[in-house]
Short mmCIF file of C-alpha atoms in Angstrom, two decimals:
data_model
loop_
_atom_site.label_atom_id
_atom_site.label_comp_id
_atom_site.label_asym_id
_atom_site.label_seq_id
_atom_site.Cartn_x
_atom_site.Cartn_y
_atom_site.Cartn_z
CA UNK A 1 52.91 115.21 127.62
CA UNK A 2 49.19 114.54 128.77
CA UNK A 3 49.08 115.60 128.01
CA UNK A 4 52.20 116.93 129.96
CA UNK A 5 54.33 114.54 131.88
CA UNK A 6 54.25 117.45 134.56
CA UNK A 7 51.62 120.30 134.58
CA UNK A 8 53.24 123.16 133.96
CA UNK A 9 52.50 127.17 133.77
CA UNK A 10 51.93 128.39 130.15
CA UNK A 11 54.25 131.36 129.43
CA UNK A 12 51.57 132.87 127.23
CA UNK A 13 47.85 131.49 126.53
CA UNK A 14 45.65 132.16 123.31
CA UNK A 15 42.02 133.23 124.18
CA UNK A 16 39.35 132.85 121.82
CA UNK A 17 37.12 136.08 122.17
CA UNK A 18 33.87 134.05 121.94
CA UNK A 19 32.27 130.46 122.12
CA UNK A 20 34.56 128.08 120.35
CA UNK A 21 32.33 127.29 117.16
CA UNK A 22 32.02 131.66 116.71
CA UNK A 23 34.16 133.45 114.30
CA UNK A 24 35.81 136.01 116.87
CA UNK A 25 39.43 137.02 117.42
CA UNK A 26 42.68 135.19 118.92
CA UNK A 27 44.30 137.20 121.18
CA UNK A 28 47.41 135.64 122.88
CA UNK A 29 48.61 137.12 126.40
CA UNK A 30 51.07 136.39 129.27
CA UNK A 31 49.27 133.69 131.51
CA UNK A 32 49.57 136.16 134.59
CA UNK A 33 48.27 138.75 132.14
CA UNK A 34 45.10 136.60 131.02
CA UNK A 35 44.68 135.55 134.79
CA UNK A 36 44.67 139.43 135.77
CA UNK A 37 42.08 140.21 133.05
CA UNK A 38 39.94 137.19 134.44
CA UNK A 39 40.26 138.32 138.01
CA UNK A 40 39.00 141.79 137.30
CA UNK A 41 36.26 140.93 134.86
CA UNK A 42 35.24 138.13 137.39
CA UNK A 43 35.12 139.65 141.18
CA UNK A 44 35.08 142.80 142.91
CA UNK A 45 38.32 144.32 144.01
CA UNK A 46 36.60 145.36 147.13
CA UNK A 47 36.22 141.92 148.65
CA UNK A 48 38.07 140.86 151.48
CA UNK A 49 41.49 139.38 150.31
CA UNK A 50 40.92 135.91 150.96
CA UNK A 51 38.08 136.01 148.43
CA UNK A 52 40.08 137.35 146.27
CA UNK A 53 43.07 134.86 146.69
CA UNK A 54 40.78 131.70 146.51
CA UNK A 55 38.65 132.82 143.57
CA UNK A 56 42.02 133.35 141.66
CA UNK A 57 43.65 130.39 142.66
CA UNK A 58 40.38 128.51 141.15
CA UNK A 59 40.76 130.83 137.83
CA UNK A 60 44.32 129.56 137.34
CA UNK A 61 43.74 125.88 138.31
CA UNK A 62 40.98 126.15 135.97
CA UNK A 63 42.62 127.47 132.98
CA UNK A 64 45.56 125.18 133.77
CA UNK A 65 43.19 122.22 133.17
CA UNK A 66 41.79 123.30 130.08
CA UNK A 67 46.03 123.83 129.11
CA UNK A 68 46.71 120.39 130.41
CA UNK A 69 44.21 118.65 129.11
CA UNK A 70 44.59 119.80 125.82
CA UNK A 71 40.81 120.33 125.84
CA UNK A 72 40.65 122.67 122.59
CA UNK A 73 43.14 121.76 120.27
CA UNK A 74 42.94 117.87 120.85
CA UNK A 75 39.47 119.08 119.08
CA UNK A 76 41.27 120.87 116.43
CA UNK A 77 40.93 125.16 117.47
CA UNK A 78 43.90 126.99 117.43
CA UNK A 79 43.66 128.09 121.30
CA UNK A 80 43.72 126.94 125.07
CA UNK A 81 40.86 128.91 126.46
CA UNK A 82 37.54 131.00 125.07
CA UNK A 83 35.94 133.56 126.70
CA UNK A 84 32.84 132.37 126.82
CA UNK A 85 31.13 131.76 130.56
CA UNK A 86 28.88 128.94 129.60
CA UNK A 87 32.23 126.70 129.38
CA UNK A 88 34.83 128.69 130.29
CA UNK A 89 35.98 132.35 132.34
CA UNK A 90 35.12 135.80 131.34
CA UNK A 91 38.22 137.82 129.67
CA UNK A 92 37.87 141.35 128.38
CA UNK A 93 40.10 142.26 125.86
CA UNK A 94 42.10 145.73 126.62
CA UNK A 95 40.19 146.07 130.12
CA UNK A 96 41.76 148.23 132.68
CA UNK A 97 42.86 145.42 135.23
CA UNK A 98 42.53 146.28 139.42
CA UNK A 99 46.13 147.09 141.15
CA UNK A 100 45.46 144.90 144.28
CA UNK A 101 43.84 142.38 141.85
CA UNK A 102 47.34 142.54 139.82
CA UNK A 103 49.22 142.24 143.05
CA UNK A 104 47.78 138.84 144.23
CA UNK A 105 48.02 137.57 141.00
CA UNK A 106 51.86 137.91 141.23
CA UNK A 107 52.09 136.21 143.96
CA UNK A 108 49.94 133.55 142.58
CA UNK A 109 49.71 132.86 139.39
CA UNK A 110 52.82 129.98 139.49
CA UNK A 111 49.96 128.30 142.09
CA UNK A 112 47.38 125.82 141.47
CA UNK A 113 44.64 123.10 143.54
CA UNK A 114 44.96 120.05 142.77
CA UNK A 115 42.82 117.03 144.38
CA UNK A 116 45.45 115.14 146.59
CA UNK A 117 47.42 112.13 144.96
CA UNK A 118 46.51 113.56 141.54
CA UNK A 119 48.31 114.86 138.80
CA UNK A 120 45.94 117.19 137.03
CA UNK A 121 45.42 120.91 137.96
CA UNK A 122 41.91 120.49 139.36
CA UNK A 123 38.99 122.03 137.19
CA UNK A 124 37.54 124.75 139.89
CA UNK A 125 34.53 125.56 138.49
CA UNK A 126 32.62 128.56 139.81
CA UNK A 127 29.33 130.92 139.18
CA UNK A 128 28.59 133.97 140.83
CA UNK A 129 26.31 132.03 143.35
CA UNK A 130 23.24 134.34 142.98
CA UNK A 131 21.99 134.49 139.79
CA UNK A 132 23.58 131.23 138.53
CA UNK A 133 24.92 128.27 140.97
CA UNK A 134 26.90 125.13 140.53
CA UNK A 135 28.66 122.92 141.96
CA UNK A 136 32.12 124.45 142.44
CA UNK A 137 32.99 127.60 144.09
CA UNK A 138 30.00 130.70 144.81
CA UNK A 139 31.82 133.88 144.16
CA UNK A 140 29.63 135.61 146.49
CA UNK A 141 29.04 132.86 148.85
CA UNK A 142 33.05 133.06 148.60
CA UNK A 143 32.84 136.88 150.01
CA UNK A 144 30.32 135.73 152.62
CA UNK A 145 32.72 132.98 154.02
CA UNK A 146 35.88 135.69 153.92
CA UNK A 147 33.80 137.93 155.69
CA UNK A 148 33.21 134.66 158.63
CA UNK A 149 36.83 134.60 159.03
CA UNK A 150 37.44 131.92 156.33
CA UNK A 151 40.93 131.82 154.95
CA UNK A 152 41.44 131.30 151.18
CA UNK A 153 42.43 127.87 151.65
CA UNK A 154 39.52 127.36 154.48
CA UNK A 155 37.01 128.87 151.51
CA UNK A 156 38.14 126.78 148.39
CA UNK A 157 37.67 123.56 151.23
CA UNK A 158 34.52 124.57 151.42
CA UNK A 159 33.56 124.46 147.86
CA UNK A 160 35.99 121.39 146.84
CA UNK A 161 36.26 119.38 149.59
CA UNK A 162 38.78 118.97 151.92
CA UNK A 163 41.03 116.47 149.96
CA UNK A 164 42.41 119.26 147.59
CA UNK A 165 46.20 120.73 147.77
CA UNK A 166 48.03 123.73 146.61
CA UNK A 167 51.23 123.31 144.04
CA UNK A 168 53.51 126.03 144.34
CA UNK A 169 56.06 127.37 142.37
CA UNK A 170 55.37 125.16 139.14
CA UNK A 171 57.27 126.01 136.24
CA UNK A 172 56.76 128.42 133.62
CA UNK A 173 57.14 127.02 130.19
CA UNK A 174 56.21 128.12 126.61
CA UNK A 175 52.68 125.87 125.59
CA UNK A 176 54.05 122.62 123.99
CA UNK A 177 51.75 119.49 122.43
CA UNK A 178 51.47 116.36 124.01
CA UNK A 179 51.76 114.75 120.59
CA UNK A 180 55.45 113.73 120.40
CA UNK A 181 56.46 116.04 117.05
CA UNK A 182 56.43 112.17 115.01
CA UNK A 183 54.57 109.25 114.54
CA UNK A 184 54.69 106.11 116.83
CA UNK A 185 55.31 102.83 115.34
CA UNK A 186 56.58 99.62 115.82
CA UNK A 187 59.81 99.70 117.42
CA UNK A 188 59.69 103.29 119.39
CA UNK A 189 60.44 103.26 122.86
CA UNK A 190 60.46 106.01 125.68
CA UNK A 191 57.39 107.82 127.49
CA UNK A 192 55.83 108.64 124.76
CA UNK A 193 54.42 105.27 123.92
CA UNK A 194 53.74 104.64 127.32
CA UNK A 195 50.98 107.63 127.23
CA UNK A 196 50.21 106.17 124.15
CA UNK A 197 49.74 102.66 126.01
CA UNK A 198 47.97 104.05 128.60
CA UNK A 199 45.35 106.19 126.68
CA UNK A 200 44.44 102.87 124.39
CA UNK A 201 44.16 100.80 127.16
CA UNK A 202 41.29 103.15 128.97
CA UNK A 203 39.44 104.03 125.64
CA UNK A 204 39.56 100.07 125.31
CA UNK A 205 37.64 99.89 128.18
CA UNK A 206 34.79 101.69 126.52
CA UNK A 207 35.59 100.07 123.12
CA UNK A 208 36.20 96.38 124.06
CA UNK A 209 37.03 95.75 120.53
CA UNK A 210 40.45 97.36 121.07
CA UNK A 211 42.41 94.81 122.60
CA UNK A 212 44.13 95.57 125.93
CA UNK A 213 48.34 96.04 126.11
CA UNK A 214 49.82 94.35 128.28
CA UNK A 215 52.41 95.34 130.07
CA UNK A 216 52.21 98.88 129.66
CA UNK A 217 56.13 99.18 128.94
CA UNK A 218 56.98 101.96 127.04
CA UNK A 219 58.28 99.22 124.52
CA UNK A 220 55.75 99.76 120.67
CA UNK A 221 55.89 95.85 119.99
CA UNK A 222 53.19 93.86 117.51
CA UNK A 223 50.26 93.96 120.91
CA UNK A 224 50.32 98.14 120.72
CA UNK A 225 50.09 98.28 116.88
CA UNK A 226 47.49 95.74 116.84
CA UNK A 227 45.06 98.18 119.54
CA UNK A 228 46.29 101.10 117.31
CA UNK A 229 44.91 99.53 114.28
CA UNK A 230 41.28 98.55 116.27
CA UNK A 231 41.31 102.15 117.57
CA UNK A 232 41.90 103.81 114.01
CA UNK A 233 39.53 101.35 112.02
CA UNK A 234 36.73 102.07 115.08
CA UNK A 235 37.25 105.87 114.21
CA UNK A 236 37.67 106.03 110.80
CA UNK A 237 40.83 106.52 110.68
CA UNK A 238 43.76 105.13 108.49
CA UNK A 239 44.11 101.78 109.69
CA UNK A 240 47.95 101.80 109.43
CA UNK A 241 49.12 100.92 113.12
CA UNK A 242 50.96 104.24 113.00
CA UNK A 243 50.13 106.87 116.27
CA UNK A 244 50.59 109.89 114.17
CA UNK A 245 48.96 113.29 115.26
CA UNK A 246 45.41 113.06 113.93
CA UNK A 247 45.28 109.51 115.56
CA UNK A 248 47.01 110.87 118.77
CA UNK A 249 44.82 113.86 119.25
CA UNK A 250 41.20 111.42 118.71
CA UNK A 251 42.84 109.17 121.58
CA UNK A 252 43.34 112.30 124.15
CA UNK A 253 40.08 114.10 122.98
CA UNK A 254 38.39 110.76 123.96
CA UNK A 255 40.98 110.20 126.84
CA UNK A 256 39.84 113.24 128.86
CA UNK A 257 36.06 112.88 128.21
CA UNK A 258 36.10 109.06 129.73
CA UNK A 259 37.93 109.98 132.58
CA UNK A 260 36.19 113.23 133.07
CA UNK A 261 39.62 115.30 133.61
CA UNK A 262 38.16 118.06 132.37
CA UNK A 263 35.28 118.57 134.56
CA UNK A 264 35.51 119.04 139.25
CA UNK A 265 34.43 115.46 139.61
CA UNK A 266 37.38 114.10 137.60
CA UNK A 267 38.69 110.88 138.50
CA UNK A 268 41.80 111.77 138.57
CA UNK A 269 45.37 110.79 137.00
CA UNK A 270 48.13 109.41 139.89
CA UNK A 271 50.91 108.31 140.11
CA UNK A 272 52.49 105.85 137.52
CA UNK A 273 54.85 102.94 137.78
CA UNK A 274 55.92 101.02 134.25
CA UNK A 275 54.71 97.10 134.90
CA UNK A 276 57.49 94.87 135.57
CA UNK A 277 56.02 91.28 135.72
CA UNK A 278 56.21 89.97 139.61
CA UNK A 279 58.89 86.99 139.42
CA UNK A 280 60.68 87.60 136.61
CA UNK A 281 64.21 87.91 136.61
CA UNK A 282 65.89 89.24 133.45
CA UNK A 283 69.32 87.96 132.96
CA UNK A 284 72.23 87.37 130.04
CA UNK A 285 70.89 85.58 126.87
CA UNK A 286 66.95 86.61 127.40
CA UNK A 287 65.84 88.57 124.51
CA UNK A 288 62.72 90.60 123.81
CA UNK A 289 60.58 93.84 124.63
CA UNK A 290 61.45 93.99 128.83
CA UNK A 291 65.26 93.85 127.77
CA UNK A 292 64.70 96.73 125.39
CA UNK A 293 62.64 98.54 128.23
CA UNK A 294 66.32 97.70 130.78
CA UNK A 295 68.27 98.81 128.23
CA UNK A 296 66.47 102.46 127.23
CA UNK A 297 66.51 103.20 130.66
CA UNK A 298 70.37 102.46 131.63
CA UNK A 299 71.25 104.18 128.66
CA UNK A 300 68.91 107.52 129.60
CA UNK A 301 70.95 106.86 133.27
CA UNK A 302 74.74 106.63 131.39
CA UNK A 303 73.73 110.09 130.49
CA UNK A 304 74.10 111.68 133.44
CA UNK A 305 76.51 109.29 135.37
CA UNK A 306 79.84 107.98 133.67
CA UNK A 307 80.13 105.09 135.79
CA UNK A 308 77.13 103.32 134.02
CA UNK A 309 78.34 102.51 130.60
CA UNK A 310 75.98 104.03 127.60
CA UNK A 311 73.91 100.86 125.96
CA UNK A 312 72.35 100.28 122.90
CA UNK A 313 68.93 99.26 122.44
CA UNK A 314 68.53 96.12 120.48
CA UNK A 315 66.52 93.66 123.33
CA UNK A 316 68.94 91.33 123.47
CA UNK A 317 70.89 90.69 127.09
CA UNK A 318 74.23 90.31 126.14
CA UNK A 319 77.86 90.89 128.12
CA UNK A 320 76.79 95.04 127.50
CA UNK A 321 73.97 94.71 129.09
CA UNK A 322 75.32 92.75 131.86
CA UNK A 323 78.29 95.02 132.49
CA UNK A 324 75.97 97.65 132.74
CA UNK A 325 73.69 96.48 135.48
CA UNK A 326 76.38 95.29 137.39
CA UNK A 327 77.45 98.78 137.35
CA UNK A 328 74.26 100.41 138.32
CA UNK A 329 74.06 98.01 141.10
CA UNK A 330 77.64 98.40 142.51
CA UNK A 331 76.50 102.38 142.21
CA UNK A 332 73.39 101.85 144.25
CA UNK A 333 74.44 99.28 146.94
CA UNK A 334 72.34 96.95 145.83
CA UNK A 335 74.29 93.19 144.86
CA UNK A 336 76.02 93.21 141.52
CA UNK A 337 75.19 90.11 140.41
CA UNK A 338 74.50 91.11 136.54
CA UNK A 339 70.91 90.23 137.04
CA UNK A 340 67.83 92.28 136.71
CA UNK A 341 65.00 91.42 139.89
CA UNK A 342 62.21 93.03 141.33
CA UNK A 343 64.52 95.23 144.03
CA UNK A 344 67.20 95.92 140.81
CA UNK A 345 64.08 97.00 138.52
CA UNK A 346 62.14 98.91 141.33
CA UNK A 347 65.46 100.64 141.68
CA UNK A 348 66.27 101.38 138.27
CA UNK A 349 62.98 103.04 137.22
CA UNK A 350 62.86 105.36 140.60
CA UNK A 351 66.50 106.79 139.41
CA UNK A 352 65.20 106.82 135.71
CA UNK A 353 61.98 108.74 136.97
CA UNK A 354 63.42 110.97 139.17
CA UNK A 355 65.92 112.27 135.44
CA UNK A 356 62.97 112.43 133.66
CA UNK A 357 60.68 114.44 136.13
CA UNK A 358 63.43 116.27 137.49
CA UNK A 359 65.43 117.35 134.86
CA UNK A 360 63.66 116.64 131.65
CA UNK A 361 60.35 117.96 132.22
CA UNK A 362 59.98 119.75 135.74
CA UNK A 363 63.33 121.30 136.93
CA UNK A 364 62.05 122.15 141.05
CA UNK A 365 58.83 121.79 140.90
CA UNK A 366 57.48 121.35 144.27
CA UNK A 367 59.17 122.98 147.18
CA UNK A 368 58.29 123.08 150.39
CA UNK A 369 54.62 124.04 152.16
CA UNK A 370 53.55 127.45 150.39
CA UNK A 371 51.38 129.93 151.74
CA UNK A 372 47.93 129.10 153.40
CA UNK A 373 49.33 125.74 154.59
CA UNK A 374 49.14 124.01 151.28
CA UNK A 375 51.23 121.40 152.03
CA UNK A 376 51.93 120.74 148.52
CA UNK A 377 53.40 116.76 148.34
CA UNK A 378 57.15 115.78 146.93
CA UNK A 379 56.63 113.79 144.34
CA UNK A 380 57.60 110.20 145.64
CA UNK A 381 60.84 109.56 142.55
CA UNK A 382 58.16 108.27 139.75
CA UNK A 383 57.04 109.61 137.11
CA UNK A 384 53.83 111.18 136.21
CA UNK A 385 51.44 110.01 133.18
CA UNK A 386 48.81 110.43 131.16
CA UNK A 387 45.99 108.31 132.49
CA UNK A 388 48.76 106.52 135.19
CA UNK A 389 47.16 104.53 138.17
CA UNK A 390 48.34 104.35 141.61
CA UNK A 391 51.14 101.52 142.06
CA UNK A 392 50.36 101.02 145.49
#
């Protein structure tokens, strides 16, 4: 979700063959295919090849932001990319494409930069450095720097700064929406509503009437339909309390702008840790929205390990409940005392992450160091969110 849970490689992209607002055509190609076109309509296959490897790694980490983001259809087109320079990279339909040009992108197009400790595929601008510049990368000046002896990773330093990282080997996947496929409403649980969570709470920082959810728990009680309703009467929108898709799409449209994801000074999305309240211990006979959180996440765990008995959700901590968490805790050395603390929780939500990143969404994502000592980080057992903040 996002947008995605993980960033991902599109299987195939849709290009619009002009500026968004222009009548023109769709044409819908193999990601490596449209990054091949991009390449070749973009640089010269004479320059030295570490020109050529960083300006493509900033063409895919560029189009994988605009996929990530959702930055055209949260604003209703029917396509991830155009092929218009003023916002996005030039693509020739039917162009012959340049063999060397074809044979880095092979090796690279499952690569992206990303700024370090962030989630997002990092939006590597560029301009051809002579006629137009920026702020990003100088194709040209890019050239120059190969020709000093720069490496590609030494080069796209240069231009981004030296806290950036590459991701290798990320996962090829067929495009898929961040909206969930069905409304949100009162009583849904899971990731979804904690994007959802997450998204209202930083519009609501820009729209104070929105009122703030708190904790951010994954749990769609009475606080999250009562920001959904401010949000949808702010926007014109059905005031219902229901996150369906045209209410979903206006909060990620307006998501991305605020925190600028789609754009090289982007503040970034990190890493994300669901709220547990410091303190609190949860334990048989307390009801309410943190027991339904427990319980959603022991029964996602019962899944994939028979010992841990499968739950029901109903928010109430009864002898189920408790028989389950003493299990999870006898399987993970920590006491088995039935109860739910801080070390139990902490626990819990690391094993729950590392399913959901793992083997839901990513499969193996990041191996180790690729190429050009990228150094690409493990992710540390959470999960990764739309709009998450660092839980150190």
């Amino acid at each position: 979700m996002p947008l995605s849970i993980t960033p991902y490689i599109p299987e195939y992209i849709t290009v619009h063959t002009g500026p968004a607002s222009a009548q023109a055509e769709n044409v819908t190609v193999t990601f490596s295919d449209y990054i091949k076109n991009v390449a070749s309509s973009e640089i010269y296959p004479t320059w030295g090849e570490s020109a050529l490897r960083a300006n493509i790694l900033a063409q895919i980490s560029f189009a994988l932001n605009r996929v990530y983001t959702e930055y055209y259809p949260s604003r209703g087109y029917p396509f991830q990319i155009t092929s218009s320079t003023q916002n996005d990279q030039k693509f020739i339909n039917g162009r012959n494409i340049f063999e060397n040009v074809s044979n880095i992108v092979d090796q690279l197009f499952t690569t992206y930069i990303r700024r370090r400790g962030f989630v997002e595929p990092l939006s590597a601008r560029f301009c051809n450095g002579t006629t137009v510049t920026c702020d990003g990368l100088s194709q040209w000046g890019s050239e120059a720097l190969a020709r000093e002896g720069y490496d590609f990773l030494g080069i796209l330093r240069y231009y981004y700064g030296d806290d950036i990282e590459l991701v290798t080997n990320a996962p090829i996947a067929p495009v898929r929406q961040s909206y969930p496929g069905y409304p949100l409403r009162e009583g849904s649980v899971g990731e979804d509503v904690v994007v959802l969570q997450t998204m209202l709470n930083r519009v609501g920082r820009s729209y104070p009437a929105i009122p703030a959810v708190s904790p951010v728990d994954g749990i769609f009680g009475p606080k999250t339909r009562q920001a959904v309703e401010a949000f949808q009467r702010i926007f014109s929108l059905t005031p219902d309390g229901i996150a369906g898709k045209a209410t979903w799409y206006q909060l990620v449209a307006l998501y991305v702008g605020l925190e600028d994801l789609s754009e090289l000074v982007s503040k970034g999305q990190t890493f994300y840790r669901v709220e547990f309240p410091q303190g609190q211990v949860l334990a048989p006979g307390d009801r309410g929205d943190t027991v339904s959180q427990l319980q959603y996440y022991l029964s996602v765990l019962s899944q994939f390990d028979n010992y841990i008995p499968f739950l029901a959700v109903d928010g109430i901590y009864g002898p189920k409940t408790q028989q389950a968490v003493r299990a999870f805790q006898f399987r993970y050395g920590l006491p088995d005392t039935g109860t739910v603390n801080q070390a139990t929780w902490d626990r819990l939500y690391r094993e729950y992450a590392g399913i959901s990143a793992d083997v839901l969404e990513r499969g193996d994502l990041f191996p180790p160091s690729g190429e050009g000592g990228g150094s690409p980080d493990q992710f540390a057992g959470e999960d990764l969110s739309l709009g998450s903040q660092d839980s150190q």
